[in-house]
Short mmCIF file of C-alpha atoms in Angstrom, two decimals:
data_model
loop_
_atom_site.label_atom_id
_atom_site.label_comp_id
_atom_site.label_asym_id
_atom_site.label_seq_id
_atom_site.Cartn_x
_atom_site.Cartn_y
_atom_site.Cartn_z
CA MET A 1 24.32 3.60 -77.47
CA ALA A 2 27.11 2.30 -79.20
CA ASP A 3 29.45 3.17 -76.56
CA ARG A 4 27.53 1.44 -73.72
CA GLY A 5 27.49 -1.47 -75.87
CA ASP A 6 31.22 -1.40 -76.78
CA GLN A 7 31.69 -1.16 -73.00
CA GLN A 8 29.25 -4.40 -72.08
CA ALA A 9 31.04 -6.14 -74.79
CA SER A 10 34.65 -5.52 -72.99
CA THR A 11 33.51 -6.02 -69.76
CA ARG A 12 32.32 -9.69 -70.93
CA ASP A 13 35.49 -10.13 -72.79
CA HIS A 14 37.03 -9.04 -69.76
CA ASP A 15 35.07 -11.35 -67.43
CA ARG A 16 35.77 -14.26 -69.96
CA HIS A 17 39.47 -13.60 -70.13
CA GLU A 18 39.33 -13.68 -66.12
CA ASN A 19 37.70 -17.00 -66.00
CA ARG A 20 40.07 -18.60 -68.52
CA HIS A 21 43.15 -17.55 -66.65
CA LEU A 22 41.33 -18.94 -63.09
CA LEU A 23 40.47 -22.05 -64.46
CA ALA A 24 43.93 -22.51 -66.10
CA GLN A 25 45.64 -21.44 -62.67
CA SER A 26 43.30 -23.66 -60.83
CA SER A 27 44.24 -26.62 -63.29
CA GLY A 28 47.80 -25.79 -62.70
CA ARG A 29 47.57 -26.31 -59.25
CA ALA A 30 45.51 -29.28 -59.35
CA PHE A 31 48.31 -30.81 -61.68
CA GLY A 32 50.83 -30.10 -58.91
CA GLY A 33 48.73 -31.51 -56.03
CA ALA A 34 48.15 -34.66 -57.98
CA LEU A 35 52.01 -35.29 -58.67
CA LEU A 36 52.75 -34.28 -55.03
CA PHE A 37 50.29 -36.92 -53.73
CA ALA A 38 50.51 -39.61 -56.01
CA LEU A 39 54.16 -39.62 -57.33
CA PRO A 40 54.99 -42.29 -54.54
CA LEU A 41 52.70 -44.60 -55.68
CA LEU A 42 53.39 -44.18 -59.31
CA MET A 43 56.95 -45.23 -58.36
CA THR A 44 55.88 -47.98 -56.74
CA MET A 45 56.37 -51.39 -58.33
CA GLU A 46 53.91 -53.05 -56.43
CA ILE A 47 50.96 -51.40 -58.05
CA TRP A 48 52.19 -52.00 -61.47
CA SER A 49 51.58 -55.69 -61.12
CA LEU A 50 48.49 -55.40 -58.75
CA ALA A 51 46.78 -53.21 -61.13
CA LEU A 52 46.74 -56.12 -63.44
CA SER A 53 45.62 -58.54 -60.95
CA VAL A 54 42.94 -56.85 -58.66
CA PRO A 55 39.81 -58.05 -59.86
CA ARG A 56 37.30 -55.52 -61.77
CA TYR A 57 34.85 -55.21 -59.33
CA ARG A 58 37.12 -54.11 -56.86
CA LEU A 59 38.75 -51.35 -59.33
CA ALA A 60 34.95 -50.24 -60.28
CA LEU A 61 34.33 -50.18 -56.22
CA LEU A 62 37.33 -48.05 -55.71
CA MET A 63 36.72 -45.40 -58.64
CA VAL A 64 33.14 -44.78 -57.52
CA ALA A 65 34.74 -44.13 -53.59
CA THR A 66 36.95 -41.96 -55.42
CA VAL A 67 34.45 -40.02 -57.40
CA VAL A 68 32.09 -39.79 -53.99
CA LEU A 69 34.88 -38.56 -51.84
CA VAL A 70 36.57 -36.02 -54.50
CA VAL A 71 32.92 -34.71 -55.06
CA PHE A 72 31.91 -34.28 -51.51
CA LEU A 73 35.82 -32.70 -50.94
CA SER A 74 34.12 -30.00 -54.00
CA GLN A 75 31.43 -28.97 -51.99
CA HIS A 76 33.06 -28.70 -48.54
CA PHE A 77 36.67 -27.14 -49.73
CA GLY A 78 35.97 -26.47 -53.65
CA ALA A 79 38.33 -24.02 -55.66
CA GLY A 80 35.66 -21.35 -55.76
CA THR A 81 35.99 -20.94 -59.37
CA SER A 82 32.59 -22.40 -60.08
CA SER A 83 29.22 -21.58 -58.94
CA VAL A 84 28.19 -22.78 -55.98
CA GLY A 85 25.61 -25.63 -55.90
CA TRP A 86 25.96 -29.09 -57.24
CA PRO A 87 26.95 -28.00 -61.05
CA GLY A 88 29.60 -26.39 -59.41
CA TYR A 89 30.65 -29.11 -57.15
CA LEU A 90 30.84 -31.73 -59.98
CA ALA A 91 32.66 -29.06 -62.28
CA ASP A 92 35.52 -28.70 -59.57
CA ALA A 93 35.72 -32.59 -59.33
CA GLY A 94 35.73 -32.89 -62.72
CA VAL A 95 38.74 -30.86 -63.24
CA ALA A 96 40.53 -32.28 -60.20
CA PHE A 97 40.08 -35.73 -61.84
CA VAL A 98 41.23 -34.83 -65.39
CA MET A 99 44.35 -33.22 -64.06
CA ALA A 100 44.99 -36.10 -61.82
CA ALA A 101 44.68 -38.62 -64.84
CA VAL A 102 46.79 -36.51 -66.78
CA ALA A 103 49.48 -36.42 -64.44
CA ALA A 104 49.16 -40.12 -63.61
CA VAL A 105 49.49 -40.82 -67.38
CA LEU A 106 52.22 -39.01 -68.05
CA VAL A 107 54.27 -39.89 -65.27
CA LEU A 108 53.86 -43.68 -65.80
CA GLY A 109 54.16 -42.87 -69.61
CA VAL A 110 57.55 -41.26 -69.15
CA LEU A 111 58.83 -43.97 -67.00
CA ALA A 112 57.50 -46.41 -69.38
CA VAL A 113 55.84 -48.21 -67.17
CA ILE A 114 52.20 -48.19 -69.26
CA GLU A 115 52.17 -47.68 -72.83
CA PRO A 116 48.57 -45.77 -73.28
CA LEU A 117 48.59 -46.33 -77.12
CA ARG A 118 49.61 -49.81 -77.42
CA ASN A 119 47.83 -51.44 -74.59
CA TRP A 120 45.49 -49.19 -73.19
CA GLN A 121 43.79 -51.46 -71.10
CA ASP A 122 46.54 -52.29 -68.87
CA ALA A 123 47.28 -48.54 -68.91
CA LEU A 124 43.81 -47.77 -67.59
CA SER A 125 44.28 -50.37 -64.87
CA ILE A 126 47.28 -49.00 -63.40
CA THR A 127 46.00 -45.16 -63.79
CA SER A 128 42.88 -46.02 -62.08
CA LEU A 129 44.81 -47.30 -59.16
CA ALA A 130 47.04 -44.08 -58.91
CA LEU A 131 43.30 -41.82 -59.13
CA LEU A 132 42.66 -42.18 -55.77
CA PRO A 133 45.78 -40.29 -53.82
CA ALA A 134 46.07 -38.33 -57.24
CA ALA A 135 42.57 -37.01 -57.36
CA VAL A 136 42.23 -36.02 -53.77
CA GLY A 137 45.45 -34.49 -53.78
CA ALA A 138 44.38 -32.39 -56.82
CA SER A 139 41.19 -31.38 -55.16
CA PHE A 140 43.37 -30.30 -52.16
CA ALA A 141 45.62 -28.32 -54.17
CA ARG A 142 42.98 -26.31 -56.08
CA SER A 143 41.03 -25.27 -52.91
CA GLN A 144 43.75 -24.86 -50.18
CA LEU A 145 46.96 -23.97 -51.62
CA GLY A 146 45.86 -21.11 -54.23
CA ALA A 147 46.26 -17.65 -53.48
CA GLY A 148 42.91 -16.64 -53.94
CA GLY A 149 39.89 -17.90 -55.43
CA ARG A 150 39.53 -20.19 -52.30
CA ARG A 151 35.90 -20.91 -50.82
CA THR A 152 35.66 -20.62 -46.86
CA PRO A 153 35.53 -24.32 -45.59
CA THR A 154 32.10 -25.86 -44.32
CA THR A 155 33.63 -26.11 -40.57
CA THR A 156 31.01 -28.69 -39.57
CA TYR A 157 31.59 -31.80 -37.76
CA GLY A 158 30.93 -33.85 -41.00
CA GLY A 159 33.01 -31.72 -42.80
CA GLU A 160 35.78 -32.63 -40.50
CA LEU A 161 35.31 -36.46 -40.48
CA LEU A 162 35.33 -35.66 -44.16
CA LEU A 163 38.90 -34.06 -44.34
CA MET A 164 40.10 -36.81 -42.02
CA ALA A 165 39.38 -39.39 -44.31
CA ALA A 166 40.89 -37.68 -47.08
CA GLY A 167 43.97 -37.46 -45.19
CA ALA A 168 44.10 -40.72 -44.50
CA VAL A 169 43.37 -41.59 -47.94
CA VAL A 170 46.43 -40.22 -49.14
CA PHE A 171 48.80 -41.50 -46.65
CA ALA A 172 47.58 -45.06 -46.72
CA ALA A 173 47.11 -45.39 -50.76
CA ASN A 174 50.76 -44.95 -51.01
CA ILE A 175 51.59 -47.74 -48.62
CA ALA A 176 48.77 -50.21 -48.71
CA PRO A 177 49.88 -51.70 -52.05
CA THR A 178 53.46 -52.62 -50.76
CA GLU A 179 54.78 -56.07 -48.96
CA GLU A 180 55.83 -54.48 -45.97
CA VAL A 181 52.61 -54.15 -44.66
CA VAL A 182 51.58 -57.82 -44.91
CA LEU A 183 55.43 -58.61 -43.46
CA LEU A 184 55.59 -56.18 -40.71
CA ALA A 185 51.70 -57.78 -39.76
CA ALA A 186 53.20 -60.83 -39.71
CA GLU A 187 56.17 -60.44 -37.76
CA ILE A 188 55.02 -58.49 -34.85
CA ASP A 189 53.89 -59.98 -31.56
CA PRO A 190 50.23 -60.11 -30.23
CA TRP A 191 50.47 -57.24 -28.16
CA HIS A 192 51.97 -54.88 -30.79
CA PRO A 193 48.71 -54.36 -32.43
CA VAL A 194 47.05 -52.82 -29.06
CA ALA A 195 50.28 -50.68 -28.57
CA LEU A 196 49.83 -49.32 -32.22
CA VAL A 197 46.30 -48.22 -31.44
CA LEU A 198 47.39 -46.43 -28.01
CA LEU A 199 50.09 -45.02 -30.04
CA CYS A 200 47.97 -43.65 -33.01
CA LEU A 201 45.58 -42.00 -30.94
CA VAL A 202 47.91 -39.98 -28.73
CA LEU A 203 49.90 -38.78 -31.76
CA MET A 204 46.62 -37.96 -33.14
CA HIS A 205 45.52 -35.89 -30.43
CA GLY A 206 48.95 -34.57 -29.77
CA PHE A 207 49.51 -33.46 -33.53
CA VAL A 208 46.37 -31.44 -33.36
CA TYR A 209 45.85 -30.01 -29.71
CA TRP A 210 49.44 -30.17 -28.09
CA VAL A 211 52.33 -29.78 -30.10
CA GLY A 212 51.84 -26.00 -31.56
CA PHE A 213 51.69 -26.89 -35.35
CA ARG A 214 50.03 -24.33 -37.56
CA GLY A 215 46.38 -24.85 -37.55
CA GLN A 216 46.46 -26.15 -33.68
CA GLU A 217 42.66 -26.34 -32.80
CA SER A 218 41.57 -25.97 -29.06
CA ALA A 219 39.47 -28.62 -27.56
CA ALA A 220 36.37 -26.87 -27.41
CA GLY A 221 33.94 -28.49 -25.06
CA GLY A 222 36.64 -30.13 -23.21
CA VAL A 223 39.40 -32.52 -23.69
CA LEU A 224 37.82 -35.51 -23.11
CA ARG A 225 34.90 -34.72 -25.44
CA SER A 226 37.21 -33.95 -28.55
CA PHE A 227 39.04 -37.03 -27.76
CA LEU A 228 36.03 -39.39 -28.29
CA THR A 229 34.22 -37.01 -30.97
CA LEU A 230 37.22 -36.53 -33.29
CA THR A 231 40.47 -38.44 -32.32
CA VAL A 232 38.72 -41.59 -31.63
CA VAL A 233 36.16 -41.25 -34.47
CA GLY A 234 39.12 -40.15 -36.88
CA TYR A 235 41.19 -43.48 -35.97
CA VAL A 236 38.10 -45.33 -36.76
CA ILE A 237 37.97 -43.57 -40.29
CA ALA A 238 41.65 -44.36 -40.80
CA LEU A 239 41.34 -47.77 -39.53
CA THR A 240 38.44 -48.29 -41.97
CA VAL A 241 39.94 -46.84 -44.81
CA SER A 242 43.13 -48.68 -44.10
CA ALA A 243 41.02 -52.30 -44.00
CA TYR A 244 39.16 -51.03 -47.45
CA LEU A 245 42.37 -50.35 -48.80
CA LEU A 246 44.00 -53.64 -48.05
CA TRP A 247 41.17 -55.73 -49.06
CA THR A 248 40.94 -53.62 -52.78
CA PHE A 249 44.57 -54.44 -53.27
CA GLY A 250 44.11 -58.41 -52.34
CA ARG A 251 46.22 -58.17 -48.68
CA PHE A 252 43.14 -59.87 -47.12
CA ASP A 253 43.06 -63.02 -49.67
CA GLY A 254 43.64 -66.17 -47.91
CA ALA A 255 44.50 -64.15 -44.56
CA GLY A 256 42.68 -64.89 -41.47
CA ALA A 257 40.67 -62.47 -39.41
CA ALA A 258 43.55 -61.95 -36.84
CA MET A 259 46.25 -61.34 -39.57
CA ALA A 260 43.82 -58.87 -41.55
CA VAL A 261 42.93 -57.24 -38.32
CA THR A 262 46.60 -56.49 -37.63
CA GLU A 263 47.42 -55.81 -40.91
CA ALA A 264 44.84 -52.73 -40.96
CA VAL A 265 46.02 -51.67 -37.66
CA VAL A 266 49.68 -51.33 -39.10
CA LEU A 267 48.63 -49.18 -42.15
CA ALA A 268 46.67 -47.42 -39.87
CA LEU A 269 49.84 -45.67 -38.33
CA PRO A 270 50.52 -43.51 -41.40
CA ALA A 271 46.44 -43.33 -42.23
CA SER A 272 45.82 -42.09 -38.78
CA LEU A 273 48.78 -39.47 -39.29
CA GLY A 274 47.25 -38.47 -42.61
CA ALA A 275 44.00 -37.89 -41.00
CA ALA A 276 45.53 -35.65 -37.79
CA ALA A 277 47.38 -33.54 -40.07
CA ALA A 278 44.37 -32.96 -42.83
CA ARG A 279 42.62 -31.26 -40.14
CA LEU A 280 45.29 -28.87 -39.10
CA ILE A 281 44.09 -27.36 -42.67
CA LEU A 282 40.66 -27.13 -41.76
#
């Protein structure tokens, strides 16, 4: 009986050690993913000033949207280190958020952009804006870049749309705060937005179905059906993400409807490419 008890205790100790090892490993991946996805935004000067001028309710809405997106990413493409079910999904998302925050604060602190101990309110505002791509990157890295412990993605139509939204967020969030989007929208001719939309649709469809990237898909159900149900819908998602981010950062303030639409179409170019690239990992 004593030998059996010792064996059970040894097994429990081994399991605890293995769980700690997996958690540390996946947390490290989350930290690396947050840096890879958010570093361009962390080193963008406009984000430092915008974070202090954006209305607090917009920051709050952005945080809520980020939480919802990362939780559902964890549900569909989680790291597999937590138990299945909402407690496990929330735990996965929590680790992604913690490591994203650590990465953002570390980089911004070392660059002397923020002083968390002396001026924590400004530091919190700047970090909050950086958490969107950082948390998405951390969630992606935990689930998709690891050598093991990965759950099989839920390849539903909703899952594909969610992944496209995440890809659009990562690409668009790093560009939306910059002045270039507004400048480009102000200088282009009226026909350019139409050309941009067509270009985005061609690039999105080509990246996923034609050019032979790793993860290339077949046009299940026919070319027209896949174009309408995935490429066109994916572009609408990218355009919506672009418009929301531009509104959050105040780029629509004082702009007319035509200018706002043009800005969203300009930002949708990188956003749609991010959506297409994200589908290749599904």
